[in-house]
Amino acid sequence: MTDAKPSQMTRIQQKNRDLIMQGALNVFSANGFRGATIDQIAKSAGLSKPNVLYYFGSKDEIHKALLTAMLDLWLAPMQLIDPYGDPLEEVLGYVRAKMAMSRDYPRESRLFAYEILQGAPHLTEILGGGLREIVDRAVIILNRWMDEGRLARVEPRHLIFSIWSMTQHYADFEIQVRAVLGSGRDPFAEGEVFLDQMYRKILTP
Amino acid sequence: MTDAKPSQMTRIQQKNRDLIMQGALNVFSANGFRGATIDQIAKSAGLSKPNVLYYFGSKDEIHKALLTAMLDLWLAPMQLIDPYGDPLEEVLGYVRAKMAMSRDYPRESRLFAYEILQGAPHLTEILGGGLREIVDRAVIILNRWMDEGRLARVEPRHLIFSIWSMTQHYADFEIQVRAVLGSGRDPFAEGEVFLDQMYRKILTP
DNA sequence: TAATTTATTGACCAAACGGTCAGGATCAGG
DNA sequence: CCTGATCCTGACCGTTTGGTCAATAAATTA
């Protein structure tokens, strides 16, 4: 409904809808849905509150639009797993990609973290639908590799959970990570080394 | 200030403060701090809003009291690591304990997840203080075991992060986990098996 | 340039929310 | 049973918040 095709939008629409998405990302990722206010989003976007509501009819709509806009970016790395690549390197590449996402897109990570914590009220259809299919595709590949003895046997879905949780942990709980590590260290660089070492051990047949 | 000793409290005070903590746990863990209202807490506790505010002066105070009350429970498992036990079994025991916490106390897990996501506004002193010391204690033990060759060498703090993130993932993102796994499965039981297998591989020297 | 559509905003509204308070109910000790 | 302290609540208050609207400004089109 509000997701008119970009081609049908005026330049002003494109620019302002984008500004609002940016502001919404800032505010929602820092405060969660309930903690965010339209005023904050408007301020972060450099627009007035009524003007924000001129482009998106409601706070809910902004949130939903933001989640759907970010979802592709968020799920992209898993679809890059190449069934014809080297199994171990493919998985390690996925881990590295997810870790890079946590480093470069921590706001997106927190946005989804809030949403899932909340019970995913705006993502239920995606959780039960698209996400499951994407995971199933990866699981099929992983299972084949394990069958072929090119990857150690582990429960593939829980393997994926482990990758999600550990990589996103560095973004979502960054404050805790930094508090525990102390200053003068690079959590993401260290985490990448740790995860590489770890998954090598687990997955080497 | 509000944490009067239980012995100085009347039975009514003990009972009602406890009811409020229970209600607050329900509401804060489901909605986060900003998403929770005193009315909801009061309803969940079976008390009136002014009565809740008779025992705790403000929403902030309830939240702070709840976090501090839950913190000991939350950090207990790590302090149970026995420096004189079998290294691998001690770590695996810790993993199992954390997994049991996620299964049996998912609300507490979500409570802390929201707080850390938010930037830990009510936990900064704990994050920089007590938590770090507790972790340091465990790190010393882990390092000794690794020095002695009784445990494979990995960065101990990141090892701890991995345990936290993976175990808490099953509680905090339970909806996602269930959506991906589908019905008729027991995420926690499967996760425990997976984690046991995984950490055995990683940590066996 | 005139007409029309699109964009923008100050002022406003109703509901929700955190918190207060005066007064009444209940309880414990003498 | 009396009395003082504790406990409880309906009514209320100021603020914040999501959202509306009429009026104006800026683009776009004819």
PDB file of N, CA and C in Angstrom, chain A residues 58-151:
ATOM      1  N   SER A  58       1.465   5.942   9.866  1.00  0.00           N
ATOM      2  CA  SER A  58       1.511   5.710  11.307  1.00  0.00           C
ATOM      3  C   SER A  58       2.885   5.184  11.721  1.00  0.00           C
ATOM      4  N   LYS A  59       3.128   5.211  12.999  1.00  0.00           N
ATOM      5  CA  LYS A  59       4.376   4.689  13.548  1.00  0.00           C
ATOM      6  C   LYS A  59       4.546   3.217  13.183  1.00  0.00           C
ATOM      7  N   ASP A  60       3.472   2.465  13.301  1.00  0.00           N
ATOM      8  CA  ASP A  60       3.483   1.066  12.926  1.00  0.00           C
ATOM      9  C   ASP A  60       3.948   0.868  11.490  1.00  0.00           C
ATOM     10  N   GLU A  61       3.413   1.721  10.628  1.00  0.00           N
ATOM     11  CA  GLU A  61       3.728   1.587   9.207  1.00  0.00           C
ATOM     12  C   GLU A  61       5.209   1.855   8.943  1.00  0.00           C
ATOM     13  N   ILE A  62       5.754   2.856   9.623  1.00  0.00           N
ATOM     14  CA  ILE A  62       7.187   3.144   9.479  1.00  0.00           C
ATOM     15  C   ILE A  62       7.998   1.918   9.883  1.00  0.00           C
ATOM     16  N   HIS A  63       7.624   1.366  11.018  1.00  0.00           N
ATOM     17  CA  HIS A  63       8.363   0.223  11.555  1.00  0.00           C
ATOM     18  C   HIS A  63       8.315  -0.965  10.611  1.00  0.00           C
ATOM     19  N   LYS A  64       7.124  -1.241  10.129  1.00  0.00           N
ATOM     20  CA  LYS A  64       6.944  -2.369   9.224  1.00  0.00           C
ATOM     21  C   LYS A  64       7.750  -2.163   7.941  1.00  0.00           C
ATOM     22  N   ALA A  65       7.652  -0.951   7.389  1.00  0.00           N
ATOM     23  CA  ALA A  65       8.391  -0.645   6.160  1.00  0.00           C
ATOM     24  C   ALA A  65       9.894  -0.814   6.384  1.00  0.00           C
ATOM     25  N   LEU A  66      10.362  -0.374   7.538  1.00  0.00           N
ATOM     26  CA  LEU A  66      11.789  -0.470   7.838  1.00  0.00           C
ATOM     27  C   LEU A  66      12.224  -1.931   7.940  1.00  0.00           C
ATOM     28  N   LEU A  67      11.443  -2.724   8.646  1.00  0.00           N
ATOM     29  CA  LEU A  67      11.785  -4.141   8.796  1.00  0.00           C
ATOM     30  C   LEU A  67      11.839  -4.835   7.447  1.00  0.00           C
ATOM     31  N   THR A  68      10.832  -4.621   6.628  1.00  0.00           N
ATOM     32  CA  THR A  68      10.817  -5.300   5.334  1.00  0.00           C
ATOM     33  C   THR A  68      11.942  -4.793   4.443  1.00  0.00           C
ATOM     34  N   ALA A  69      12.253  -3.494   4.549  1.00  0.00           N
ATOM     35  CA  ALA A  69      13.340  -2.954   3.726  1.00  0.00           C
ATOM     36  C   ALA A  69      14.679  -3.550   4.129  1.00  0.00           C
ATOM     37  N   MET A  70      14.842  -3.833   5.418  1.00  0.00           N
ATOM     38  CA  MET A  70      16.126  -4.335   5.910  1.00  0.00           C
ATOM     39  C   MET A  70      16.260  -5.851   5.820  1.00  0.00           C
ATOM     40  N   LEU A  71      15.145  -6.512   5.623  1.00  0.00           N
ATOM     41  CA  LEU A  71      15.167  -7.960   5.719  1.00  0.00           C
ATOM     42  C   LEU A  71      16.049  -8.595   4.651  1.00  0.00           C
ATOM     43  N   ASP A  72      15.951  -8.105   3.436  1.00  0.00           N
ATOM     44  CA  ASP A  72      16.745  -8.675   2.349  1.00  0.00           C
ATOM     45  C   ASP A  72      18.232  -8.565   2.657  1.00  0.00           C
ATOM     46  N   LEU A  73      18.636  -7.333   3.007  1.00  0.00           N
ATOM     47  CA  LEU A  73      20.024  -7.112   3.402  1.00  0.00           C
ATOM     48  C   LEU A  73      20.432  -8.101   4.483  1.00  0.00           C
ATOM     49  N   TRP A  74      19.525  -8.336   5.413  1.00  0.00           N
ATOM     50  CA  TRP A  74      19.850  -9.130   6.584  1.00  0.00           C
ATOM     51  C   TRP A  74      20.019 -10.616   6.259  1.00  0.00           C
ATOM     52  N   LEU A  75      19.226 -11.074   5.319  1.00  0.00           N
ATOM     53  CA  LEU A  75      19.245 -12.505   5.012  1.00  0.00           C
ATOM     54  C   LEU A  75      20.151 -12.831   3.826  1.00  0.00           C
ATOM     55  N   ALA A  76      20.669 -11.793   3.192  1.00  0.00           N
ATOM     56  CA  ALA A  76      21.464 -12.017   1.981  1.00  0.00           C
ATOM     57  C   ALA A  76      22.643 -12.981   2.182  1.00  0.00           C
ATOM     58  N   PRO A  77      23.447 -12.812   3.237  1.00  0.00           N
ATOM     59  CA  PRO A  77      24.654 -13.642   3.337  1.00  0.00           C
ATOM     60  C   PRO A  77      24.370 -15.138   3.261  1.00  0.00           C
ATOM     61  N   MET A  78      23.254 -15.583   3.840  1.00  0.00           N
ATOM     62  CA  MET A  78      23.006 -17.023   3.836  1.00  0.00           C
ATOM     63  C   MET A  78      22.750 -17.539   2.428  1.00  0.00           C
ATOM     64  N   GLN A  79      22.132 -16.698   1.602  1.00  0.00           N
ATOM     65  CA  GLN A  79      21.825 -17.136   0.238  1.00  0.00           C
ATOM     66  C   GLN A  79      23.061 -17.134  -0.657  1.00  0.00           C
ATOM     67  N   LEU A  80      24.165 -16.627  -0.107  1.00  0.00           N
ATOM     68  CA  LEU A  80      25.409 -16.619  -0.873  1.00  0.00           C
ATOM     69  C   LEU A  80      26.211 -17.907  -0.695  1.00  0.00           C
ATOM     70  N   ILE A  81      25.726 -18.774   0.180  1.00  0.00           N
ATOM     71  CA  ILE A  81      26.421 -20.044   0.357  1.00  0.00           C
ATOM     72  C   ILE A  81      26.357 -20.831  -0.956  1.00  0.00           C
ATOM     73  N   ASP A  82      27.516 -21.185  -1.459  1.00  0.00           N
ATOM     74  CA  ASP A  82      27.602 -21.826  -2.774  1.00  0.00           C
ATOM     75  C   ASP A  82      27.671 -23.349  -2.628  1.00  0.00           C
ATOM     76  N   PRO A  83      26.651 -24.024  -3.132  1.00  0.00           N
ATOM     77  CA  PRO A  83      26.605 -25.495  -2.996  1.00  0.00           C
ATOM     78  C   PRO A  83      27.795 -26.186  -3.652  1.00  0.00           C
ATOM     79  N   TYR A  84      28.463 -25.472  -4.564  1.00  0.00           N
ATOM     80  CA  TYR A  84      29.575 -26.099  -5.279  1.00  0.00           C
ATOM     81  C   TYR A  84      30.936 -25.626  -4.772  1.00  0.00           C
ATOM     82  N   GLY A  85      30.922 -24.802  -3.729  1.00  0.00           N
ATOM     83  CA  GLY A  85      32.177 -24.346  -3.147  1.00  0.00           C
ATOM     84  C   GLY A  85      32.739 -25.359  -2.171  1.00  0.00           C
ATOM     85  N   ASP A  86      33.860 -24.995  -1.565  1.00  0.00           N
ATOM     86  CA  ASP A  86      34.445 -25.861  -0.546  1.00  0.00           C
ATOM     87  C   ASP A  86      33.618 -25.727   0.738  1.00  0.00           C
ATOM     88  N   PRO A  87      33.087 -26.832   1.253  1.00  0.00           N
ATOM     89  CA  PRO A  87      32.160 -26.786   2.386  1.00  0.00           C
ATOM     90  C   PRO A  87      32.667 -25.934   3.550  1.00  0.00           C
ATOM     91  N   LEU A  88      33.845 -26.259   4.063  1.00  0.00           N
ATOM     92  CA  LEU A  88      34.350 -25.537   5.225  1.00  0.00           C
ATOM     93  C   LEU A  88      34.509 -24.049   4.930  1.00  0.00           C
ATOM     94  N   GLU A  89      35.066 -23.751   3.752  1.00  0.00           N
ATOM     95  CA  GLU A  89      35.278 -22.341   3.416  1.00  0.00           C
ATOM     96  C   GLU A  89      33.954 -21.600   3.202  1.00  0.00           C
ATOM     97  N   GLU A  90      32.969 -22.287   2.688  1.00  0.00           N
ATOM     98  CA  GLU A  90      31.661 -21.659   2.506  1.00  0.00           C
ATOM     99  C   GLU A  90      31.052 -21.273   3.843  1.00  0.00           C
ATOM    100  N   VAL A  91      31.106 -22.200   4.789  1.00  0.00           N
ATOM    101  CA  VAL A  91      30.541 -21.905   6.112  1.00  0.00           C
ATOM    102  C   VAL A  91      31.341 -20.805   6.796  1.00  0.00           C
ATOM    103  N   LEU A  92      32.656 -20.909   6.725  1.00  0.00           N
ATOM    104  CA  LEU A  92      33.482 -19.870   7.347  1.00  0.00           C
ATOM    105  C   LEU A  92      33.259 -18.518   6.673  1.00  0.00           C
ATOM    106  N   GLY A  93      33.012 -18.550   5.378  1.00  0.00           N
ATOM    107  CA  GLY A  93      32.700 -17.308   4.673  1.00  0.00           C
ATOM    108  C   GLY A  93      31.387 -16.717   5.169  1.00  0.00           C
ATOM    109  N   TYR A  94      30.429 -17.572   5.402  1.00  0.00           N
ATOM    110  CA  TYR A  94      29.147 -17.099   5.938  1.00  0.00           C
ATOM    111  C   TYR A  94      29.337 -16.493   7.330  1.00  0.00           C
ATOM    112  N   VAL A  95      30.118 -17.151   8.146  1.00  0.00           N
ATOM    113  CA  VAL A  95      30.406 -16.625   9.486  1.00  0.00           C
ATOM    114  C   VAL A  95      31.070 -15.255   9.379  1.00  0.00           C
ATOM    115  N   ARG A  96      32.054 -15.156   8.503  1.00  0.00           N
ATOM    116  CA  ARG A  96      32.742 -13.876   8.329  1.00  0.00           C
ATOM    117  C   ARG A  96      31.772 -12.796   7.842  1.00  0.00           C
ATOM    118  N   ALA A  97      30.894 -13.173   6.914  1.00  0.00           N
ATOM    119  CA  ALA A  97      29.932 -12.207   6.386  1.00  0.00           C
ATOM    120  C   ALA A  97      28.981 -11.731   7.487  1.00  0.00           C
ATOM    121  N   LYS A  98      28.519 -12.664   8.303  1.00  0.00           N
ATOM    122  CA  LYS A  98      27.624 -12.279   9.394  1.00  0.00           C
ATOM    123  C   LYS A  98      28.346 -11.399  10.413  1.00  0.00           C
ATOM    124  N   MET A  99      29.599 -11.709  10.645  1.00  0.00           N
ATOM    125  CA  MET A  99      30.389 -10.904  11.578  1.00  0.00           C
ATOM    126  C   MET A  99      30.586  -9.495  11.020  1.00  0.00           C
ATOM    127  N   ALA A 100      30.817  -9.411   9.721  1.00  0.00           N
ATOM    128  CA  ALA A 100      30.968  -8.096   9.091  1.00  0.00           C
ATOM    129  C   ALA A 100      29.664  -7.310   9.197  1.00  0.00           C
ATOM    130  N   MET A 101      28.537  -8.003   9.078  1.00  0.00           N
ATOM    131  CA  MET A 101      27.246  -7.337   9.233  1.00  0.00           C
ATOM    132  C   MET A 101      27.116  -6.753  10.631  1.00  0.00           C
ATOM    133  N   SER A 102      27.529  -7.523  11.633  1.00  0.00           N
ATOM    134  CA  SER A 102      27.433  -7.026  13.005  1.00  0.00           C
ATOM    135  C   SER A 102      28.308  -5.799  13.207  1.00  0.00           C
ATOM    136  N   ARG A 103      29.473  -5.806  12.539  1.00  0.00           N
ATOM    137  CA  ARG A 103      30.384  -4.679  12.699  1.00  0.00           C
ATOM    138  C   ARG A 103      29.879  -3.460  11.938  1.00  0.00           C
ATOM    139  N   ASP A 104      29.387  -3.703  10.712  1.00  0.00           N
ATOM    140  CA  ASP A 104      29.038  -2.580   9.845  1.00  0.00           C
ATOM    141  C   ASP A 104      27.581  -2.157   9.938  1.00  0.00           C
ATOM    142  N   TYR A 105      26.733  -3.057  10.378  1.00  0.00           N
ATOM    143  CA  TYR A 105      25.318  -2.727  10.489  1.00  0.00           C
ATOM    144  C   TYR A 105      24.748  -3.084  11.851  1.00  0.00           C
ATOM    145  N   PRO A 106      25.345  -2.557  12.913  1.00  0.00           N
ATOM    146  CA  PRO A 106      24.849  -2.917  14.253  1.00  0.00           C
ATOM    147  C   PRO A 106      23.420  -2.420  14.488  1.00  0.00           C
ATOM    148  N   ARG A 107      23.062  -1.311  13.861  1.00  0.00           N
ATOM    149  CA  ARG A 107      21.699  -0.811  14.063  1.00  0.00           C
ATOM    150  C   ARG A 107      20.680  -1.794  13.506  1.00  0.00           C
ATOM    151  N   GLU A 108      20.953  -2.317  12.332  1.00  0.00           N
ATOM    152  CA  GLU A 108      20.041  -3.298  11.757  1.00  0.00           C
ATOM    153  C   GLU A 108      19.943  -4.532  12.663  1.00  0.00           C
ATOM    154  N   SER A 109      21.071  -4.948  13.191  1.00  0.00           N
ATOM    155  CA  SER A 109      21.074  -6.111  14.064  1.00  0.00           C
ATOM    156  C   SER A 109      20.194  -5.875  15.287  1.00  0.00           C
ATOM    157  N   ARG A 110      20.339  -4.702  15.880  1.00  0.00           N
ATOM    158  CA  ARG A 110      19.546  -4.398  17.075  1.00  0.00           C
ATOM    159  C   ARG A 110      18.066  -4.250  16.735  1.00  0.00           C
ATOM    160  N   LEU A 111      17.805  -3.687  15.559  1.00  0.00           N
ATOM    161  CA  LEU A 111      16.412  -3.558  15.129  1.00  0.00           C
ATOM    162  C   LEU A 111      15.718  -4.914  15.142  1.00  0.00           C
ATOM    163  N   PHE A 112      16.366  -5.900  14.548  1.00  0.00           N
ATOM    164  CA  PHE A 112      15.763  -7.234  14.511  1.00  0.00           C
ATOM    165  C   PHE A 112      15.766  -7.881  15.892  1.00  0.00           C
ATOM    166  N   ALA A 113      16.802  -7.620  16.654  1.00  0.00           N
ATOM    167  CA  ALA A 113      16.853  -8.195  18.003  1.00  0.00           C
ATOM    168  C   ALA A 113      15.659  -7.734  18.830  1.00  0.00           C
ATOM    169  N   TYR A 114      15.384  -6.432  18.791  1.00  0.00           N
ATOM    170  CA  TYR A 114      14.216  -5.918  19.503  1.00  0.00           C
ATOM    171  C   TYR A 114      12.943  -6.597  19.020  1.00  0.00           C
ATOM    172  N   GLU A 115      12.827  -6.716  17.721  1.00  0.00           N
ATOM    173  CA  GLU A 115      11.599  -7.239  17.143  1.00  0.00           C
ATOM    174  C   GLU A 115      11.364  -8.691  17.563  1.00  0.00           C
ATOM    175  N   ILE A 116      12.436  -9.492  17.540  1.00  0.00           N
ATOM    176  CA  ILE A 116      12.268 -10.901  17.903  1.00  0.00           C
ATOM    177  C   ILE A 116      12.032 -11.039  19.400  1.00  0.00           C
ATOM    178  N   LEU A 117      12.773 -10.259  20.184  1.00  0.00           N
ATOM    179  CA  LEU A 117      12.566 -10.262  21.635  1.00  0.00           C
ATOM    180  C   LEU A 117      11.099  -9.994  21.959  1.00  0.00           C
ATOM    181  N   GLN A 118      10.579  -9.013  21.282  1.00  0.00           N
ATOM    182  CA  GLN A 118       9.195  -8.566  21.480  1.00  0.00           C
ATOM    183  C   GLN A 118       8.184  -9.658  21.135  1.00  0.00           C
ATOM    184  N   GLY A 119       8.628 -10.682  20.413  1.00  0.00           N
ATOM    185  CA  GLY A 119       7.705 -11.698  19.964  1.00  0.00           C
ATOM    186  C   GLY A 119       7.406 -11.560  18.490  1.00  0.00           C
ATOM    187  N   ALA A 120       8.180 -10.707  17.822  1.00  0.00           N
ATOM    188  CA  ALA A 120       8.084 -10.544  16.363  1.00  0.00           C
ATOM    189  C   ALA A 120       6.676 -10.229  15.875  1.00  0.00           C
ATOM    190  N   PRO A 121       5.993  -9.262  16.517  1.00  0.00           N
ATOM    191  CA  PRO A 121       4.615  -8.957  16.115  1.00  0.00           C
ATOM    192  C   PRO A 121       4.491  -8.503  14.657  1.00  0.00           C
ATOM    193  N   HIS A 122       5.583  -7.953  14.112  1.00  0.00           N
ATOM    194  CA  HIS A 122       5.512  -7.474  12.726  1.00  0.00           C
ATOM    195  C   HIS A 122       6.248  -8.399  11.762  1.00  0.00           C
ATOM    196  N   LEU A 123       6.661  -9.553  12.251  1.00  0.00           N
ATOM    197  CA  LEU A 123       7.447 -10.435  11.390  1.00  0.00           C
ATOM    198  C   LEU A 123       6.922 -11.866  11.378  1.00  0.00           C
ATOM    199  N   THR A 124       5.773 -12.071  11.976  1.00  0.00           N
ATOM    200  CA  THR A 124       5.293 -13.445  12.117  1.00  0.00           C
ATOM    201  C   THR A 124       5.195 -14.169  10.791  1.00  0.00           C
ATOM    202  N   GLU A 125       4.639 -13.474   9.794  1.00  0.00           N
ATOM    203  CA  GLU A 125       4.480 -14.152   8.508  1.00  0.00           C
ATOM    204  C   GLU A 125       5.840 -14.492   7.894  1.00  0.00           C
ATOM    205  N   ILE A 126       6.830 -13.599   8.100  1.00  0.00           N
ATOM    206  CA  ILE A 126       8.156 -13.864   7.542  1.00  0.00           C
ATOM    207  C   ILE A 126       8.844 -14.997   8.295  1.00  0.00           C
ATOM    208  N   LEU A 127       8.696 -14.975   9.606  1.00  0.00           N
ATOM    209  CA  LEU A 127       9.326 -16.025  10.415  1.00  0.00           C
ATOM    210  C   LEU A 127       8.814 -17.407  10.013  1.00  0.00           C
ATOM    211  N   GLY A 128       7.506 -17.502   9.865  1.00  0.00           N
ATOM    212  CA  GLY A 128       6.927 -18.803   9.540  1.00  0.00           C
ATOM    213  C   GLY A 128       7.039 -19.127   8.063  1.00  0.00           C
ATOM    214  N   GLY A 129       7.329 -18.146   7.248  1.00  0.00           N
ATOM    215  CA  GLY A 129       7.345 -18.361   5.813  1.00  0.00           C
ATOM    216  C   GLY A 129       8.722 -18.290   5.203  1.00  0.00           C
ATOM    217  N   GLY A 130       9.058 -17.120   4.697  1.00  0.00           N
ATOM    218  CA  GLY A 130      10.298 -16.942   3.947  1.00  0.00           C
ATOM    219  C   GLY A 130      11.541 -17.380   4.674  1.00  0.00           C
ATOM    220  N   LEU A 131      11.655 -17.006   5.938  1.00  0.00           N
ATOM    221  CA  LEU A 131      12.871 -17.339   6.677  1.00  0.00           C
ATOM    222  C   LEU A 131      13.094 -18.837   6.711  1.00  0.00           C
ATOM    223  N   ARG A 132      11.998 -19.547   6.991  1.00  0.00           N
ATOM    224  CA  ARG A 132      12.121 -20.995   7.103  1.00  0.00           C
ATOM    225  C   ARG A 132      12.602 -21.617   5.800  1.00  0.00           C
ATOM    226  N   GLU A 133      12.088 -21.097   4.702  1.00  0.00           N
ATOM    227  CA  GLU A 133      12.500 -21.645   3.402  1.00  0.00           C
ATOM    228  C   GLU A 133      13.972 -21.372   3.121  1.00  0.00           C
ATOM    229  N   ILE A 134      14.396 -20.154   3.455  1.00  0.00           N
ATOM    230  CA  ILE A 134      15.804 -19.815   3.236  1.00  0.00           C
ATOM    231  C   ILE A 134      16.699 -20.726   4.064  1.00  0.00           C
ATOM    232  N   VAL A 135      16.302 -20.934   5.312  1.00  0.00           N
ATOM    233  CA  VAL A 135      17.079 -21.825   6.174  1.00  0.00           C
ATOM    234  C   VAL A 135      17.052 -23.247   5.619  1.00  0.00           C
ATOM    235  N   ASP A 136      15.886 -23.671   5.164  1.00  0.00           N
ATOM    236  CA  ASP A 136      15.780 -25.028   4.625  1.00  0.00           C
ATOM    237  C   ASP A 136      16.746 -25.243   3.462  1.00  0.00           C
ATOM    238  N   ARG A 137      16.842 -24.236   2.620  1.00  0.00           N
ATOM    239  CA  ARG A 137      17.780 -24.342   1.484  1.00  0.00           C
ATOM    240  C   ARG A 137      19.201 -24.575   1.990  1.00  0.00           C
ATOM    241  N   ALA A 138      19.607 -23.769   2.971  1.00  0.00           N
ATOM    242  CA  ALA A 138      20.955 -23.922   3.513  1.00  0.00           C
ATOM    243  C   ALA A 138      21.118 -25.280   4.186  1.00  0.00           C
ATOM    244  N   VAL A 139      20.060 -25.723   4.854  1.00  0.00           N
ATOM    245  CA  VAL A 139      20.138 -26.998   5.559  1.00  0.00           C
ATOM    246  C   VAL A 139      20.345 -28.144   4.579  1.00  0.00           C
ATOM    247  N   ILE A 140      19.686 -28.052   3.449  1.00  0.00           N
ATOM    248  CA  ILE A 140      19.847 -29.101   2.427  1.00  0.00           C
ATOM    249  C   ILE A 140      21.302 -29.180   1.978  1.00  0.00           C
ATOM    250  N   ILE A 141      21.870 -28.018   1.726  1.00  0.00           N
ATOM    251  CA  ILE A 141      23.276 -27.984   1.306  1.00  0.00           C
ATOM    252  C   ILE A 141      24.180 -28.562   2.394  1.00  0.00           C
ATOM    253  N   LEU A 142      23.963 -28.096   3.613  1.00  0.00           N
ATOM    254  CA  LEU A 142      24.794 -28.570   4.724  1.00  0.00           C
ATOM    255  C   LEU A 142      24.662 -30.080   4.900  1.00  0.00           C
ATOM    256  N   ASN A 143      23.441 -30.562   4.822  1.00  0.00           N
ATOM    257  CA  ASN A 143      23.213 -32.001   4.988  1.00  0.00           C
ATOM    258  C   ASN A 143      23.937 -32.814   3.919  1.00  0.00           C
ATOM    259  N   ARG A 144      23.908 -32.306   2.680  1.00  0.00           N
ATOM    260  CA  ARG A 144      24.581 -33.039   1.619  1.00  0.00           C
ATOM    261  C   ARG A 144      26.087 -33.105   1.903  1.00  0.00           C
ATOM    262  N   TRP A 145      26.641 -31.966   2.281  1.00  0.00           N
ATOM    263  CA  TRP A 145      28.066 -31.936   2.597  1.00  0.00           C
ATOM    264  C   TRP A 145      28.401 -32.912   3.731  1.00  0.00           C
ATOM    265  N   MET A 146      27.529 -32.972   4.705  1.00  0.00           N
ATOM    266  CA  MET A 146      27.773 -33.888   5.824  1.00  0.00           C
ATOM    267  C   MET A 146      27.636 -35.340   5.387  1.00  0.00           C
ATOM    268  N   ASP A 147      26.646 -35.585   4.538  1.00  0.00           N
ATOM    269  CA  ASP A 147      26.480 -36.934   4.001  1.00  0.00           C
ATOM    270  C   ASP A 147      27.724 -37.369   3.231  1.00  0.00           C
ATOM    271  N   GLU A 148      28.269 -36.412   2.494  1.00  0.00           N
ATOM    272  CA  GLU A 148      29.443 -36.726   1.689  1.00  0.00           C
ATOM    273  C   GLU A 148      30.718 -36.827   2.511  1.00  0.00           C
ATOM    274  N   GLY A 149      30.579 -36.546   3.797  1.00  0.00           N
ATOM    275  CA  GLY A 149      31.747 -36.626   4.662  1.00  0.00           C
ATOM    276  C   GLY A 149      32.719 -35.474   4.500  1.00  0.00           C
ATOM    277  N   ARG A 150      32.225 -34.391   3.883  1.00  0.00           N
ATOM    278  CA  ARG A 150      33.112 -33.236   3.676  1.00  0.00           C
ATOM    279  C   ARG A 150      32.965 -32.197   4.791  1.00  0.00           C
ATOM    280  N   LEU A 151      32.047 -32.493   5.702  1.00  0.00           N
ATOM    281  CA  LEU A 151      31.789 -31.609   6.835  1.00  0.00           C
ATOM    282  C   LEU A 151      31.393 -32.522   8.000  1.00  0.00           C
TER     283      LEU A 151
END
